mmCIF file of N, CA, C and O in Angstrom:
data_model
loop_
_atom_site.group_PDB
_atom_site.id
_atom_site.type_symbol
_atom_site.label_atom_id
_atom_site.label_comp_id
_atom_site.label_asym_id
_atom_site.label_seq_id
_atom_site.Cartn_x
_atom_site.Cartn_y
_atom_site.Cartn_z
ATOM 1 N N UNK A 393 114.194 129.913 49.576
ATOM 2 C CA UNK A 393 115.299 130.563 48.894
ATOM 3 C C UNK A 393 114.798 131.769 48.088
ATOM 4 O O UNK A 393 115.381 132.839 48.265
ATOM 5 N N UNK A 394 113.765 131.706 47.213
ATOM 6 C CA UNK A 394 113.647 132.682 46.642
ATOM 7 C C UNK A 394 112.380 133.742 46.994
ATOM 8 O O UNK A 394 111.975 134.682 46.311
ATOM 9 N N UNK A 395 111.907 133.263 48.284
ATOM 10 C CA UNK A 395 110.876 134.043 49.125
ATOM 11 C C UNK A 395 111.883 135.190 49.893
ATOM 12 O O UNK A 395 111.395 136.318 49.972
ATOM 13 N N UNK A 396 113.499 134.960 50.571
ATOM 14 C CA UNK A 396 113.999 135.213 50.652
ATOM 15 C C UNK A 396 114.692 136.729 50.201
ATOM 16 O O UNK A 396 114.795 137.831 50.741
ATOM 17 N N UNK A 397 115.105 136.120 48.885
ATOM 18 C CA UNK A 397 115.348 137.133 48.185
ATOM 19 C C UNK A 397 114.772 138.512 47.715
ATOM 20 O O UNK A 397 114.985 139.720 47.812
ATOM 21 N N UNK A 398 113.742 137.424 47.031
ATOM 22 C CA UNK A 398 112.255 138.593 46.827
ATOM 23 C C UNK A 398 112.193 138.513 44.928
ATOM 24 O O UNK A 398 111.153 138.722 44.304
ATOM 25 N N UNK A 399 113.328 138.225 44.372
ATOM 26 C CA UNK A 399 113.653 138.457 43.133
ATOM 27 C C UNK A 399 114.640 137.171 42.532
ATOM 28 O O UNK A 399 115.369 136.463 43.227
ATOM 29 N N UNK A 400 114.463 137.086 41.149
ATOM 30 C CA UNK A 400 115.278 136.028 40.224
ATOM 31 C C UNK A 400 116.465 136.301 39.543
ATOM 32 O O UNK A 400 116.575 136.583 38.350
ATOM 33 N N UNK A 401 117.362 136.198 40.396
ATOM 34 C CA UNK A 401 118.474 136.402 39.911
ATOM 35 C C UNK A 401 119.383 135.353 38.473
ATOM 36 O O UNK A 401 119.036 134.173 38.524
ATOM 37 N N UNK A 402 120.018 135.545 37.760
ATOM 38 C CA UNK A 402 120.669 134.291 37.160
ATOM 39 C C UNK A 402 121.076 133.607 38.022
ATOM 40 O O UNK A 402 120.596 132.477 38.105
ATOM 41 N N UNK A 403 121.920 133.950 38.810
ATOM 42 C CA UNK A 403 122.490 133.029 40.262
ATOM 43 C C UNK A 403 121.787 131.568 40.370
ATOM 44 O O UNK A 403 121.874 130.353 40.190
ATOM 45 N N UNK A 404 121.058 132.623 40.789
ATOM 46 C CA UNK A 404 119.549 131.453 41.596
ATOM 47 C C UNK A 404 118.881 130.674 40.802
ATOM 48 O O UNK A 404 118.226 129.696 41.164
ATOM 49 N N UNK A 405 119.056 131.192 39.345
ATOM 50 C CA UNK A 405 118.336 130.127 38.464
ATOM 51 C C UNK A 405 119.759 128.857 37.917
ATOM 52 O O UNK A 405 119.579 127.671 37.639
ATOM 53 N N UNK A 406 120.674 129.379 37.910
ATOM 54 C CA UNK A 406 121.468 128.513 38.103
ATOM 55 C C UNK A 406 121.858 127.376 39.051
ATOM 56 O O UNK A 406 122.429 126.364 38.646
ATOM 57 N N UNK A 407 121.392 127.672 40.846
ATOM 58 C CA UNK A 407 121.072 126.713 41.509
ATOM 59 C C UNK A 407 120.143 125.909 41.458
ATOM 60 O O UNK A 407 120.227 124.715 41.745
ATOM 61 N N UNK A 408 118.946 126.624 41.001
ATOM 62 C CA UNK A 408 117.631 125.493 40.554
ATOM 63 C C UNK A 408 117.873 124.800 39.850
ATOM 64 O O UNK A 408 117.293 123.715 39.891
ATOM 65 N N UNK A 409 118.798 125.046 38.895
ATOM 66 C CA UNK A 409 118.354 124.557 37.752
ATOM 67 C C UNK A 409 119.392 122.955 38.021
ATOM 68 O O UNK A 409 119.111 121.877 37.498
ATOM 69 N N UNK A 410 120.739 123.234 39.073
ATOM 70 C CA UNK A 410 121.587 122.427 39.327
ATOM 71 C C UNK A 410 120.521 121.212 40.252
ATOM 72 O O UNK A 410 120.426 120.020 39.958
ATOM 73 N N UNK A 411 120.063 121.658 40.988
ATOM 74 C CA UNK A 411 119.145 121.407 42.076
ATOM 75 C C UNK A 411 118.508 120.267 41.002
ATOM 76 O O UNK A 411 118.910 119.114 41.156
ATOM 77 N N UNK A 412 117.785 120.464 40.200
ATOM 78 C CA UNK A 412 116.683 119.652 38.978
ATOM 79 C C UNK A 412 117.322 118.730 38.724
ATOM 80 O O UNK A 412 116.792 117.620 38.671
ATOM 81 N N UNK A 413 118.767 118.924 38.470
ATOM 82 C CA UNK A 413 119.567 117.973 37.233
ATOM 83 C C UNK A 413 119.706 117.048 38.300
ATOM 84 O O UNK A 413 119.326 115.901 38.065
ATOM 85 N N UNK A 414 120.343 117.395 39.848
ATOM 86 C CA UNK A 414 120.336 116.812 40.475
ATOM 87 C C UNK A 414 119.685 115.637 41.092
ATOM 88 O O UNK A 414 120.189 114.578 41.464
ATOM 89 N N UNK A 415 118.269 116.109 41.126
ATOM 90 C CA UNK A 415 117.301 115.315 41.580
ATOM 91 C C UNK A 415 117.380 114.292 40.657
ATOM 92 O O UNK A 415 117.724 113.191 41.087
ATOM 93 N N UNK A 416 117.132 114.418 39.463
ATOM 94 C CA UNK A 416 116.569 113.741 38.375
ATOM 95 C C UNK A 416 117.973 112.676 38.200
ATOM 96 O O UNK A 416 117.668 111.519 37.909
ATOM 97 N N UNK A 417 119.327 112.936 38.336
ATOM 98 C CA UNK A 417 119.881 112.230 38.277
ATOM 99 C C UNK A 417 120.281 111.140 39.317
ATOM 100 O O UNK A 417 120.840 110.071 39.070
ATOM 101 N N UNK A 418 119.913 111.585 40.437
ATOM 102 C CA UNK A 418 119.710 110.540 41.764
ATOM 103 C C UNK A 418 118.754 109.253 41.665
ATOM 104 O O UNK A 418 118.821 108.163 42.233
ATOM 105 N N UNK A 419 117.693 109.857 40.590
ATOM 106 C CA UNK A 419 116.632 108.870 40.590
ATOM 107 C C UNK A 419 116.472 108.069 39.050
ATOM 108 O O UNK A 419 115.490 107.645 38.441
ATOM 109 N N UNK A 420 117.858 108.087 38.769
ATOM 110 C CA UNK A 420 118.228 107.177 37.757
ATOM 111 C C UNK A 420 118.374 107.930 36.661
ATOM 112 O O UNK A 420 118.962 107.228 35.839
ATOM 113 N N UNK A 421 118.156 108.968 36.219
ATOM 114 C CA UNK A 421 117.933 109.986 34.713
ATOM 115 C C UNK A 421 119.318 109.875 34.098
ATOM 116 O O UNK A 421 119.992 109.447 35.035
ATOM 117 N N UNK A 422 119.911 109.982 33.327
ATOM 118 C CA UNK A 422 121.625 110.266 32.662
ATOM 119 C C UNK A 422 121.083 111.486 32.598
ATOM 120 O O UNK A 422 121.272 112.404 33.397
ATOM 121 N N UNK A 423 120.367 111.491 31.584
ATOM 122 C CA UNK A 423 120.537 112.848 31.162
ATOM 123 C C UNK A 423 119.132 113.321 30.949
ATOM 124 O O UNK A 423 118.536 112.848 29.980
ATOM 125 N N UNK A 424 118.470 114.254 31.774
ATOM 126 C CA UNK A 424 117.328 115.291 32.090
ATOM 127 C C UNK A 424 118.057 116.711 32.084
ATOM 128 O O UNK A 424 118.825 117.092 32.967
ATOM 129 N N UNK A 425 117.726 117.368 31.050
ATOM 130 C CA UNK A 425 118.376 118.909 30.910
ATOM 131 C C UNK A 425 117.379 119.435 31.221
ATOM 132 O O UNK A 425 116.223 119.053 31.040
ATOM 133 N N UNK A 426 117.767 120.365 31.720
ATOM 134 C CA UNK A 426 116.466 121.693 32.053
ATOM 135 C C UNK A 426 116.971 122.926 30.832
ATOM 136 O O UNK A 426 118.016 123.517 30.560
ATOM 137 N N UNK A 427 115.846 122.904 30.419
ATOM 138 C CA UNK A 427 115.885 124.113 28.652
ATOM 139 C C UNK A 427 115.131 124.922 28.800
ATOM 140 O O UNK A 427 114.750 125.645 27.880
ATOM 141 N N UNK A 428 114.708 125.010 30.038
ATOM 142 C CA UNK A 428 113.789 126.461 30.033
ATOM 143 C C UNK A 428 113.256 126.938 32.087
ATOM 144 O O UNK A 428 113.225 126.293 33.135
ATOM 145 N N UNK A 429 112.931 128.444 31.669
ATOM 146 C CA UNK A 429 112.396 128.847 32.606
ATOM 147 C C UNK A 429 111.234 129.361 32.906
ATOM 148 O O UNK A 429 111.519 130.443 33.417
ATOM 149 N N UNK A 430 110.097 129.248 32.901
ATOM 150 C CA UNK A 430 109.083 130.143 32.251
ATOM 151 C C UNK A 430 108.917 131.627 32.821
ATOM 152 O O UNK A 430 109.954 132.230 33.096
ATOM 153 N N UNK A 431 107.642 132.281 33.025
ATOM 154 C CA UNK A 431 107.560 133.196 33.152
ATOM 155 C C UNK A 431 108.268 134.082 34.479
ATOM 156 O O UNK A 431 107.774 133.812 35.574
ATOM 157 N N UNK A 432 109.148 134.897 34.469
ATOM 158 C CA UNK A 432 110.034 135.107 35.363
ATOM 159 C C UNK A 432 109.509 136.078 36.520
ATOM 160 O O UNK A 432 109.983 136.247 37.643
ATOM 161 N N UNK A 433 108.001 136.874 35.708
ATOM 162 C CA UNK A 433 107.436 137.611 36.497
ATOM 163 C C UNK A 433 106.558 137.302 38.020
ATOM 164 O O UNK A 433 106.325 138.007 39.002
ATOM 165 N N UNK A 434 106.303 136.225 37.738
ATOM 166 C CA UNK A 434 104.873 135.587 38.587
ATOM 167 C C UNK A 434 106.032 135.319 40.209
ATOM 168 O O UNK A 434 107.239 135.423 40.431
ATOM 169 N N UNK A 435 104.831 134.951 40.999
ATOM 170 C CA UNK A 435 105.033 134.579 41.927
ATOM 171 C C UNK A 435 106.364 133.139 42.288
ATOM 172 O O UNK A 435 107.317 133.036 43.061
ATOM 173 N N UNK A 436 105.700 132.208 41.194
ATOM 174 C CA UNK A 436 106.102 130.735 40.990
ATOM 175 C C UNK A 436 107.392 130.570 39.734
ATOM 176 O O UNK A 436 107.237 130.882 38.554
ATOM 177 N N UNK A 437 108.571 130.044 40.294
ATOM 178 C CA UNK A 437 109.399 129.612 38.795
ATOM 179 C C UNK A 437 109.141 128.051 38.362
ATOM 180 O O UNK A 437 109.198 126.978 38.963
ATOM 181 N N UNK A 438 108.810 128.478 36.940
ATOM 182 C CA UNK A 438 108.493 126.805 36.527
ATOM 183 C C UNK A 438 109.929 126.453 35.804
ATOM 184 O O UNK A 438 110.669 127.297 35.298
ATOM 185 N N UNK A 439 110.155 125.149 35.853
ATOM 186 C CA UNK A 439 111.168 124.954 35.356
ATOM 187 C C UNK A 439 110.589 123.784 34.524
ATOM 188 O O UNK A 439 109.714 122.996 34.883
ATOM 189 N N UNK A 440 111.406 123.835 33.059
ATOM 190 C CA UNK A 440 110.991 123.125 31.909
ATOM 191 C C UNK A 440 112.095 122.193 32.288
ATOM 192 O O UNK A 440 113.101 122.539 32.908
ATOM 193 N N UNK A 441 111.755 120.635 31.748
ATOM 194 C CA UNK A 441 113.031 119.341 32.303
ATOM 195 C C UNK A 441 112.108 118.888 30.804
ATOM 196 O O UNK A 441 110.922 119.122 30.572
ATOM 197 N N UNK A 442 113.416 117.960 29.675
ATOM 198 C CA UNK A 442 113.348 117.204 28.834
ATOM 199 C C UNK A 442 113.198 115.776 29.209
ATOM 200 O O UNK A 442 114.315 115.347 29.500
ATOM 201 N N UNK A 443 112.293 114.867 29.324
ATOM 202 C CA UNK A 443 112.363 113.835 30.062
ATOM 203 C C UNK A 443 112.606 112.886 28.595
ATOM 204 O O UNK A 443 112.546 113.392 27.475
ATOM 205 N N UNK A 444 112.902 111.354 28.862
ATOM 206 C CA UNK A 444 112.500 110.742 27.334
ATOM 207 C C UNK A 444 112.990 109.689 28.136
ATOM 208 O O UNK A 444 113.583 109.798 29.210
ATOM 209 N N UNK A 445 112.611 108.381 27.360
ATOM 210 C CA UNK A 445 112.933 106.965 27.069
ATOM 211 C C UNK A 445 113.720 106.614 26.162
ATOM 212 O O UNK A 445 113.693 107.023 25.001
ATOM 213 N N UNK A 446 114.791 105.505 26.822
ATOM 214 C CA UNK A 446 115.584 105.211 25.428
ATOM 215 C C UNK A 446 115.189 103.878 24.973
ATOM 216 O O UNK A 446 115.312 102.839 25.621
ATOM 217 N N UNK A 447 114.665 104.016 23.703
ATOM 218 C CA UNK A 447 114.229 103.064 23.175
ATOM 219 C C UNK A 447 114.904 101.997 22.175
ATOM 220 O O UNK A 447 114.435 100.896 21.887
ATOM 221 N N UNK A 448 116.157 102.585 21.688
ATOM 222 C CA UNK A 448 116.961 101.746 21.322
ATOM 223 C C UNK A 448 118.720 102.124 21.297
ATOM 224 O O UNK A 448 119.372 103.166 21.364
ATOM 225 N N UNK A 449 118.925 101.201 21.212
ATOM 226 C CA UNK A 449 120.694 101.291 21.367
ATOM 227 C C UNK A 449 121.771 100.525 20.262
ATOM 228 O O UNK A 449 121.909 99.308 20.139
ATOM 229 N N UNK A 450 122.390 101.446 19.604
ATOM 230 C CA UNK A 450 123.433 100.613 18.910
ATOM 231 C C UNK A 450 124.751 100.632 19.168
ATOM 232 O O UNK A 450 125.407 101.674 19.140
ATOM 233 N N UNK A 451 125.259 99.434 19.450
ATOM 234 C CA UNK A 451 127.043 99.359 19.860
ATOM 235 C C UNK A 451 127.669 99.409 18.507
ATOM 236 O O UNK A 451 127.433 98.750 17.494
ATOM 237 N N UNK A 452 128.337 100.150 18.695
ATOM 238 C CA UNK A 452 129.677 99.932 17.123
ATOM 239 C C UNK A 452 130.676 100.287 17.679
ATOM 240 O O UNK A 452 130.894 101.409 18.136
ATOM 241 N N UNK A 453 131.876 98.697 17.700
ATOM 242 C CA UNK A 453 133.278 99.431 18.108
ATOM 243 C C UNK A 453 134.392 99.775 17.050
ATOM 244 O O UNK A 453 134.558 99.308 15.924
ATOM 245 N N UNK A 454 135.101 100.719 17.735
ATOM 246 C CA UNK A 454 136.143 100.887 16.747
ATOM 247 C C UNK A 454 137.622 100.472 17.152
ATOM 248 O O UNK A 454 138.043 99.646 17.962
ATOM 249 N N UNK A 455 138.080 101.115 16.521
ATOM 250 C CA UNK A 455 139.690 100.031 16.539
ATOM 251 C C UNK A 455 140.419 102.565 16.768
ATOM 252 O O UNK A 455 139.802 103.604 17.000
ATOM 253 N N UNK A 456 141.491 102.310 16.572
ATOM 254 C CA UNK A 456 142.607 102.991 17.217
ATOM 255 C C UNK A 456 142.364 104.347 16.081
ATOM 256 O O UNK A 456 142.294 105.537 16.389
ATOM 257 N N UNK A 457 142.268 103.776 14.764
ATOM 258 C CA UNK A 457 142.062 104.737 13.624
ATOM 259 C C UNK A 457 140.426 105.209 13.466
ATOM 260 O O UNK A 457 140.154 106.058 12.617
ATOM 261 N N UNK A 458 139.702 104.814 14.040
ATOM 262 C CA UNK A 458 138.244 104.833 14.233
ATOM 263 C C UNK A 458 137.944 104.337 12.925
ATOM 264 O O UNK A 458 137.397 105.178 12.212
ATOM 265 N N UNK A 459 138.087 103.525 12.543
ATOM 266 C CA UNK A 459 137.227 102.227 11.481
ATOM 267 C C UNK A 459 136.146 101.308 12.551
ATOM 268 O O UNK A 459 136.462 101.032 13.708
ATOM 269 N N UNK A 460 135.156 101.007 12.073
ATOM 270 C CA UNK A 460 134.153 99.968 12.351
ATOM 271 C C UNK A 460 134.888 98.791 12.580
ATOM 272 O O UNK A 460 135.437 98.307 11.590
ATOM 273 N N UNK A 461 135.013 98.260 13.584
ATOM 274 C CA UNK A 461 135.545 96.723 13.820
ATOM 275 C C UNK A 461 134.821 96.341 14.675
ATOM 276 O O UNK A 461 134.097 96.996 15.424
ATOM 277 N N UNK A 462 135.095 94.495 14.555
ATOM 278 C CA UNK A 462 134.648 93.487 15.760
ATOM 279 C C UNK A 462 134.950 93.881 17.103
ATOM 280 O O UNK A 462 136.016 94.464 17.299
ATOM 281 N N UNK A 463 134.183 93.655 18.045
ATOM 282 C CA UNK A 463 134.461 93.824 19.170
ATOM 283 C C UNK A 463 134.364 92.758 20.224
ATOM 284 O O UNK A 463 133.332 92.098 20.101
ATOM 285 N N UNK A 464 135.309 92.311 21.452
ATOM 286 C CA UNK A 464 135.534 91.345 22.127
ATOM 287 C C UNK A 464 134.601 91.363 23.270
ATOM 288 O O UNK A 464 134.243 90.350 23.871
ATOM 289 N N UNK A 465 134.245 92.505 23.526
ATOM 290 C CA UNK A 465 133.233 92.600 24.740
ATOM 291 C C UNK A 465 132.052 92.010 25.004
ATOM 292 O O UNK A 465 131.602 91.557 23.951
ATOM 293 N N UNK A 466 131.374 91.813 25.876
ATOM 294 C CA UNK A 466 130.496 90.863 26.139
ATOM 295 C C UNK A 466 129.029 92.193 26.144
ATOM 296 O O UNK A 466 128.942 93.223 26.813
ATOM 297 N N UNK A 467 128.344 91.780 25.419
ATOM 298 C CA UNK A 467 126.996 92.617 25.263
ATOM 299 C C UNK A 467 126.639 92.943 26.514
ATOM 300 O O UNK A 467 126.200 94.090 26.597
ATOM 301 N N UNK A 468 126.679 92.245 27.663
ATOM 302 C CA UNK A 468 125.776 92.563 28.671
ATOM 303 C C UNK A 468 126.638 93.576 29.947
ATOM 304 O O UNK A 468 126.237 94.048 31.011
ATOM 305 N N UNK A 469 128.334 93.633 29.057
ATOM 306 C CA UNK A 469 128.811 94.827 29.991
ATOM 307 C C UNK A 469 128.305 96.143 29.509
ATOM 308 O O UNK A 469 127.867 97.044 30.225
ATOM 309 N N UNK A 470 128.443 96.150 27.886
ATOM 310 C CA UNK A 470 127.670 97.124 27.195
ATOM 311 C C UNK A 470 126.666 97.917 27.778
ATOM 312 O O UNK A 470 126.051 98.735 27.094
#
């Protein structure tokens, strides 16, 4: 694609960058953002991806007025 061209268009960094999110979300990711591009001159585009682990989780439900209330749900649909 971009041997093609010859040059880096926004376009095209916009397909990569869809292309990334893509991948990463096929292979389980929610959420892998791509926040960067590096050097635009070179031969090669690197693309920066935020990777992370979630290490913890808190449920809090609310009720209609958004107050903190009990919730009926079963943790493990959570």
């Amino acid at each position: 694609m971009l041997r093609e061209q010859g040059k880096v268009s926004a376009r095209l960094l916009q397909k990569i960058r869809d292309h990334v999110q893509k991948w990463y979300h096929n292979e389980g990711y929610a959420c892998v953002p791509v926040v960067n591009f590096g050097n635009l001159n070179t031969k090669e585009v690197v693309c920066e991806v935020v990777e992370g682990d979630v290490t913890q989780l808190m449920v809090q439900f609310q009720d209609k007025l958004r107050n903190v209330c009990e919730g009926n749900t079963q943790l493990a649909v959570v």
